[in-house]
């Protein structure tokens, strides 16, 4: 008992820096980190003073903790109240009998929330009803042309360089589009069975009449989780499901990426209007389907309505709470456009790096390929990550950013996880002192659960 009291008293006598050094040393010497790169930086959130640093200048893969940098940059460059706009209009003219001798154009402006289920004013049916009402207000009763989804504003490259083939057919690897729809994803319902037997596709939600599905999935033993991946060859219409799916998984669902969201929204509006008796003669079209025929989407001659997204602070809330890759990537292209550049991922990265360079950060510590952290090629130091978090503390929008961070281990922080990478970055108060931190482990071995528990032991020192 005496020895226990002595140890306890010694622990309390140690400074926070000493306690962090001890805890970090244990993590670094752990067998799971034998071949790993490990880094931790802790700063005073108010002053920026360094509280603790171990390997702070080591460039590491960030996984989704990179979203904090994208979020803070977007708040700075776009403002907390920034809203996207989707413009809906038509070409041609409206005859006396209500026939539109032309087409309806839905021109995207980069809004990642159109058709999203996260707000009442963005839900699919709400948006479709808005569009139909706008058409009816204009006196249109029949359309001789088509419904056209125009996503040309963000160029033709939907997938950032650096993303891997295994990711891009899945919902979290959905492409970046000027005209997004339903977060560019849909659900595939699985028909499962006994261990070792094949899994078939039951149905999709919603129906995807223009896609086919071939399942090469196998039912796997309980406890092995969801290891199913979706692949869609470029330009193809047959999706392949590969991997395994554990028999104890309750969802029986995997989610895929919509390959052409602009076409999908045009299809949904066409179906809705036809059901309501507003006959659309032509087939739904998108920038991509027209390009295949050597055609371009026509310009809007007359605007019917403009749909505004939720404010940026609300978008970033869900971006970080649910780690939405799509939202982060859309923001990266948006800050490029805001800076007067072509809205591409590389241009967004340049604008982001230039902003932080002006703030005194060496952009060599911000070596990134995307805005979400999905690319395994990203390399950022924990010192830079912590400095960017510290910079947010004095901003008027800080409360929005802070609230956007999830809670893990009873701490307000963003997590990040890709293959053999685990990271956390956020804020914590220690004895009344506000801290910000970033901890990253690359190339650990063993289970994610195991390394997570060990990283939490380090972070617990700050409680």
XYZ file of C-alpha atoms in Angstrom:
463
model
C 0.000 0.000 0.000
C 2.855 2.378 0.865
C 4.596 1.714 -2.447
C 1.316 2.295 -4.325
C 0.909 5.675 -2.607
C 4.478 6.587 -3.475
C 3.914 5.735 -7.168
C 0.653 7.667 -7.194
C 2.262 10.655 -5.569
C 5.126 10.535 -8.081
C 2.699 10.479 -10.994
C 0.924 13.569 -9.659
C 4.255 15.292 -9.126
C 5.260 14.792 -12.756
C 4.590 17.629 -15.163
C 2.203 17.052 -18.066
C 5.202 16.983 -20.378
C 6.878 14.259 -18.304
C 3.697 12.194 -18.162
C 3.245 12.473 -21.919
C 6.881 11.501 -22.453
C 6.404 8.365 -20.345
C 3.144 7.394 -22.059
C 4.496 8.102 -25.541
C 7.625 6.108 -24.815
C 5.508 3.076 -23.905
C 3.545 3.410 -27.136
C 6.665 3.741 -29.260
C 8.244 0.690 -27.621
C 5.094 -1.423 -27.941
C 5.368 -4.487 -30.180
C 2.605 -3.119 -32.427
C 4.853 -0.143 -33.201
C 8.041 -2.107 -33.785
C 8.171 -1.063 -37.446
C 5.861 1.925 -37.165
C 6.343 5.671 -37.472
C 4.796 7.424 -34.474
C 4.337 11.146 -33.837
C 2.594 13.347 -31.280
C 2.393 17.120 -30.922
C 0.522 18.918 -28.118
C 0.176 22.711 -28.099
C -1.429 25.248 -25.808
C -4.603 26.040 -27.753
C -4.612 29.706 -26.720
C -0.946 30.652 -27.026
C 0.457 28.043 -29.418
C 3.187 27.186 -26.896
C 4.557 23.683 -27.397
C 3.560 21.460 -24.489
C 4.980 18.224 -25.876
C 6.415 16.992 -29.149
C 7.782 13.651 -30.293
C 8.801 13.324 -33.938
C 6.758 16.482 -34.703
C 8.349 17.006 -38.145
C 7.835 13.478 -39.438
C 5.608 13.508 -42.535
C 2.911 10.856 -42.109
C -0.238 9.608 -43.795
C -3.099 11.391 -42.044
C -6.163 9.391 -43.059
C -9.323 11.387 -42.269
C -7.704 13.751 -39.767
C -6.776 15.731 -42.902
C -10.433 16.823 -42.958
C -9.690 19.172 -40.048
C -7.214 21.078 -42.227
C -9.682 21.215 -45.117
C -12.422 22.402 -42.738
C -10.354 25.154 -41.135
C -9.143 26.333 -44.550
C -12.710 26.417 -45.899
C -13.926 28.421 -42.894
C -11.133 30.915 -43.491
C -11.548 31.265 -47.249
C -15.293 30.778 -47.760
C -16.803 31.959 -44.470
C -19.140 30.152 -42.082
C -22.266 31.267 -43.954
C -21.167 30.312 -47.475
C -23.887 28.588 -49.512
C -23.735 26.664 -52.786
C -26.228 27.389 -55.542
C -27.834 25.019 -58.037
C -29.487 26.806 -60.954
C -32.472 25.298 -62.778
C -33.709 26.703 -66.061
C -34.634 25.860 -69.605
C -33.648 26.278 -73.234
C -36.034 27.124 -76.047
C -39.459 28.643 -75.584
C -42.839 27.808 -74.057
C -45.736 27.511 -76.510
C -49.261 28.703 -75.784
C -50.354 25.154 -74.910
C -47.636 24.844 -72.258
C -45.208 22.800 -74.353
C -41.566 23.627 -73.728
C -39.828 23.365 -77.074
C -36.511 22.793 -75.414
C -34.979 21.103 -72.384
C -34.822 21.605 -68.623
C -31.257 22.148 -67.368
C -30.109 21.485 -63.796
C -26.751 23.240 -63.552
C -24.684 22.236 -60.567
C -22.601 24.680 -58.588
C -20.736 22.182 -56.433
C -23.350 21.596 -53.720
C -22.560 18.237 -52.044
C -25.870 18.275 -50.124
C -28.415 18.188 -52.976
C -30.637 15.164 -52.356
C -28.934 14.422 -49.011
C -31.016 12.915 -46.208
C -29.265 15.006 -43.514
C -31.547 18.082 -43.728
C -35.263 18.364 -44.455
C -34.558 20.980 -47.125
C -32.072 18.794 -49.010
C -33.933 15.473 -49.074
C -34.552 13.880 -52.459
C -38.343 14.242 -52.481
C -38.172 17.816 -51.195
C -35.791 18.833 -53.981
C -37.767 17.011 -56.679
C -40.946 18.730 -55.494
C -39.176 22.103 -55.644
C -38.113 21.416 -59.219
C -41.554 20.283 -60.317
C -43.169 23.327 -58.684
C -40.744 25.645 -60.509
C -41.622 24.005 -63.835
C -45.343 24.307 -63.138
C -45.056 27.966 -62.089
C -43.561 28.706 -65.488
C -46.668 27.226 -67.140
C -44.799 24.240 -68.575
C -47.065 21.217 -69.092
C -45.006 19.167 -71.533
C -41.341 19.051 -72.549
C -40.290 18.198 -76.088
C -36.650 17.833 -75.095
C -34.934 16.236 -72.095
C -34.018 16.815 -68.487
C -30.270 17.501 -68.528
C -27.964 17.335 -65.514
C -25.089 19.751 -66.138
C -22.025 19.100 -63.970
C -19.544 20.839 -66.268
C -18.577 23.530 -63.734
C -16.107 21.261 -61.931
C -14.420 19.745 -64.960
C -14.229 16.121 -66.018
C -11.955 14.556 -63.370
C -14.186 13.269 -60.585
C -11.599 11.068 -58.821
C -8.502 12.710 -57.280
C -5.083 11.412 -58.245
C -3.818 9.216 -55.454
C -7.041 7.340 -54.677
C -6.794 3.578 -54.990
C -8.856 1.310 -57.229
C -10.277 -0.603 -54.268
C -11.986 2.534 -52.927
C -13.520 4.347 -55.868
C -16.573 2.136 -56.495
C -17.662 2.393 -52.862
C -19.774 5.139 -51.306
C -16.794 6.654 -49.480
C -14.901 6.843 -52.781
C -17.656 8.663 -54.676
C -16.369 11.179 -57.187
C -16.432 14.985 -56.951
C -19.117 16.571 -59.144
C -20.483 20.047 -59.737
C -23.911 18.391 -59.658
C -24.052 15.900 -56.780
C -27.113 13.859 -55.907
C -27.955 11.842 -52.770
C -24.319 12.230 -51.697
C -23.443 10.332 -54.887
C -24.306 6.993 -53.322
C -26.907 4.226 -53.213
C -27.465 0.996 -51.252
C -27.078 -2.589 -52.408
C -29.092 -5.110 -50.394
C -27.455 -8.528 -50.019
C -28.945 -12.003 -49.900
C -26.669 -13.849 -47.472
C -26.413 -17.474 -46.340
C -24.135 -20.005 -44.628
C -20.391 -19.525 -44.207
C -18.520 -20.282 -47.418
C -21.499 -19.896 -49.723
C -21.844 -17.146 -52.324
C -23.771 -13.935 -51.644
C -26.167 -12.566 -54.240
C -27.592 -9.095 -54.807
C -31.196 -8.849 -53.664
C -32.019 -5.300 -54.825
C -30.800 -1.719 -54.772
C -32.233 1.310 -52.987
C -33.195 3.261 -54.953
C -33.604 1.157 -58.075
C -30.652 1.650 -60.442
C -32.130 0.601 -63.798
C -29.065 1.647 -65.782
C -26.573 -0.485 -63.777
C -25.992 -4.235 -63.605
C -24.447 -6.139 -60.693
C -22.257 -9.223 -60.441
C -21.558 -10.506 -56.954
C -18.386 -12.453 -56.244
C -18.902 -12.037 -52.489
C -18.641 -14.918 -50.044
C -20.310 -15.375 -46.646
C -17.544 -15.242 -44.028
C -17.333 -16.408 -40.383
C -18.785 -14.243 -37.603
C -16.495 -11.515 -36.353
C -14.717 -10.920 -39.658
C -16.791 -7.852 -40.476
C -17.610 -6.157 -43.748
C -14.775 -6.757 -46.186
C -16.867 -6.200 -49.294
C -15.645 -3.846 -52.005
C -17.422 -2.539 -55.074
C -15.689 -2.100 -58.406
C -16.982 -0.283 -61.480
C -14.743 -0.327 -64.576
C -14.366 3.156 -66.066
C -17.200 3.814 -68.491
C -18.828 0.509 -67.574
C -22.320 -0.261 -66.389
C -21.623 -3.562 -64.606
C -20.621 -3.276 -60.948
C -18.630 -6.096 -59.336
C -18.899 -6.922 -55.632
C -15.809 -8.699 -54.309
C -14.516 -9.858 -50.945
C -16.296 -11.263 -47.893
C -19.198 -10.327 -45.641
C -19.548 -11.818 -42.159
C -22.679 -13.829 -41.346
C -23.269 -11.829 -38.143
C -23.441 -8.482 -39.953
C -26.960 -7.158 -39.377
C -27.222 -4.494 -42.111
C -26.969 -6.893 -45.076
C -26.187 -3.765 -47.060
C -23.191 -2.259 -48.827
C -23.215 1.187 -50.409
C -21.892 2.015 -53.841
C -20.878 5.216 -55.605
C -23.188 6.618 -58.259
C -20.961 6.818 -61.370
C -22.790 9.782 -62.946
C -24.802 11.747 -60.348
C -25.854 14.378 -62.914
C -27.533 11.650 -64.959
C -29.132 10.154 -61.876
C -30.816 13.404 -60.809
C -32.003 13.945 -64.394
C -33.446 10.421 -64.381
C -35.250 10.947 -61.048
C -36.767 14.252 -62.182
C -37.815 12.753 -65.529
C -39.565 9.868 -63.754
C -41.248 12.221 -61.279
C -42.555 14.542 -63.989
C -43.812 11.695 -66.151
C -45.681 10.225 -63.159
C -47.317 13.608 -62.555
C -48.445 13.908 -66.168
C -45.798 16.447 -67.159
C -44.632 14.442 -70.160
C -40.927 14.550 -70.953
C -40.327 13.310 -74.496
C -36.559 12.872 -74.412
C -34.381 10.529 -72.381
C -32.556 11.951 -69.343
C -29.091 13.266 -70.154
C -25.967 14.472 -68.387
C -22.784 16.248 -69.384
C -21.154 12.820 -69.667
C -23.848 11.113 -71.761
C -23.911 14.114 -74.106
C -20.098 14.137 -74.355
C -20.150 10.507 -75.493
C -22.279 11.693 -78.425
C -19.966 14.630 -79.078
C -22.452 17.147 -77.695
C -22.305 19.738 -74.913
C -24.995 20.684 -72.426
C -26.852 23.741 -73.721
C -26.742 26.981 -71.755
C -29.742 28.038 -69.681
C -31.784 30.669 -71.511
C -34.272 31.360 -68.707
C -33.852 30.591 -64.993
C -36.695 28.834 -63.223
C -35.278 28.655 -59.698
C -32.060 28.659 -57.679
C -31.626 26.123 -54.873
C -29.301 27.128 -52.039
C -27.449 24.643 -49.854
C -27.275 24.744 -46.060
C -24.601 27.133 -44.764
C -20.979 26.009 -44.687
C -20.949 25.634 -40.889
C -23.756 23.062 -41.173
C -21.986 21.250 -44.015
C -18.745 21.042 -42.023
C -20.649 19.721 -39.007
C -21.612 16.591 -40.935
C -18.298 16.488 -42.801
C -16.437 15.853 -39.559
C -19.134 14.055 -37.570
C -19.518 11.366 -40.239
C -16.146 11.806 -41.952
C -17.712 12.517 -45.341
C -15.026 12.304 -48.005
C -17.337 13.790 -50.630
C -17.929 16.973 -48.625
C -14.208 17.492 -48.039
C -13.326 16.992 -51.698
C -16.109 19.332 -52.859
C -14.771 22.028 -50.520
C -11.260 21.666 -51.920
C -12.494 22.371 -55.453
C -14.676 25.189 -54.147
C -11.773 27.068 -52.563
C -9.938 26.828 -55.901
C -12.942 28.376 -57.660
C -13.254 31.050 -54.972
C -9.594 31.976 -55.592
C -10.300 32.468 -59.299
C -8.691 29.215 -60.387
C -10.097 26.312 -62.368
C -11.898 24.108 -59.805
C -9.595 21.098 -59.771
C -8.219 19.116 -56.849
C -4.584 20.167 -57.547
C -5.628 23.825 -57.712
C -7.517 23.470 -54.446
C -4.400 22.004 -52.850
C -2.313 24.904 -54.148
C -4.750 27.473 -52.721
C -4.785 25.612 -49.386
C -0.988 25.422 -49.254
C -0.570 29.082 -50.241
C -2.960 30.162 -47.489
C -0.994 28.336 -44.797
C 2.338 29.393 -46.245
C 1.241 32.995 -45.704
C 0.548 32.017 -42.085
C 4.122 30.801 -41.639
C 3.696 27.071 -42.254
C 6.214 25.308 -44.490
C 4.130 23.723 -47.256
C 6.588 20.838 -47.412
C 4.872 19.724 -44.182
C 1.545 19.774 -46.084
C 2.286 17.306 -48.883
C -1.238 16.254 -49.856
C -3.161 14.745 -52.771
C -6.740 15.338 -51.661
C -8.900 17.043 -49.046
C -10.344 14.023 -47.265
C -7.303 11.927 -46.393
C -8.446 8.924 -48.439
C -5.237 8.952 -50.466
C -2.510 6.866 -48.777
C 0.030 9.231 -50.351
C -0.768 12.211 -48.100
C 2.052 13.319 -45.812
C 1.501 15.897 -43.057
C 3.373 16.491 -39.799
C 1.587 16.458 -36.456
C 3.145 19.842 -35.687
C 1.471 21.405 -38.723
C -1.818 19.681 -37.929
C -1.736 20.992 -34.343
C -0.729 24.502 -35.453
C -3.673 24.696 -37.836
C -6.040 23.571 -35.082
C -4.505 26.145 -32.739
C -5.033 28.897 -35.316
C -8.777 28.187 -35.365
C -9.151 28.892 -31.643
C -9.264 32.673 -32.024
C -11.655 32.769 -34.986
C -15.324 33.790 -34.757
C -16.364 30.498 -36.384
C -14.346 28.347 -33.976
C -17.469 27.218 -32.101
C -18.837 25.698 -35.319
C -15.597 23.878 -36.020
C -15.296 22.611 -32.446
C -18.876 21.304 -32.478
C -18.212 19.497 -35.760
C -15.616 17.250 -34.128
C -16.917 13.880 -32.887
C -16.299 12.529 -29.396
C -13.977 9.550 -29.027
C -12.505 8.392 -25.726
C -14.482 11.241 -24.089
C -12.390 13.716 -26.082
C -13.415 16.141 -28.824
C -11.378 14.948 -31.767
C -11.386 13.767 -35.373
C -10.254 10.235 -36.099
C -8.600 8.860 -39.198
C -8.089 5.288 -40.319
C -6.862 3.692 -43.529
C -4.689 0.601 -44.041
C -2.201 0.393 -41.138
C -2.777 4.081 -40.293
C -4.564 5.437 -37.229
C -4.685 9.102 -36.240
C -6.508 11.487 -33.899
C -6.496 15.265 -33.738
C -8.534 17.621 -31.594
C -8.856 19.569 -28.367
C -8.722 18.722 -24.665
C -8.706 20.695 -21.419
C -6.130 19.689 -18.800
C -6.513 21.274 -15.358
C -8.142 24.327 -16.924
C -5.546 24.626 -19.686
C -6.909 24.255 -23.230
C -4.779 22.057 -25.439
C -4.816 20.978 -29.075
C -3.058 17.886 -30.329
C -2.328 15.525 -33.194
C -1.192 11.920 -32.851
C -0.487 9.657 -35.834
C 0.755 6.086 -36.139
C 1.723 4.701 -39.546
C 2.568 1.097 -40.389
C 1.509 -0.504 -37.113
C 1.030 -4.260 -37.020
C -1.740 -6.229 -35.370
C -5.303 -5.094 -34.820
C -6.694 -1.586 -35.117
C -8.532 -2.120 -31.849
C -5.253 -2.884 -30.082
C -3.351 0.165 -31.343
C -6.362 2.387 -30.687
C -6.448 1.390 -27.018
C -2.729 2.112 -26.699
C -3.044 5.518 -28.379
C -5.944 6.369 -26.061
C -3.718 5.634 -23.060
C -1.364 8.350 -24.288
C -4.220 10.791 -24.833
C -5.692 9.955 -21.408
C -2.746 11.748 -19.824
C -4.306 15.024 -20.989
C -7.551 14.446 -19.128
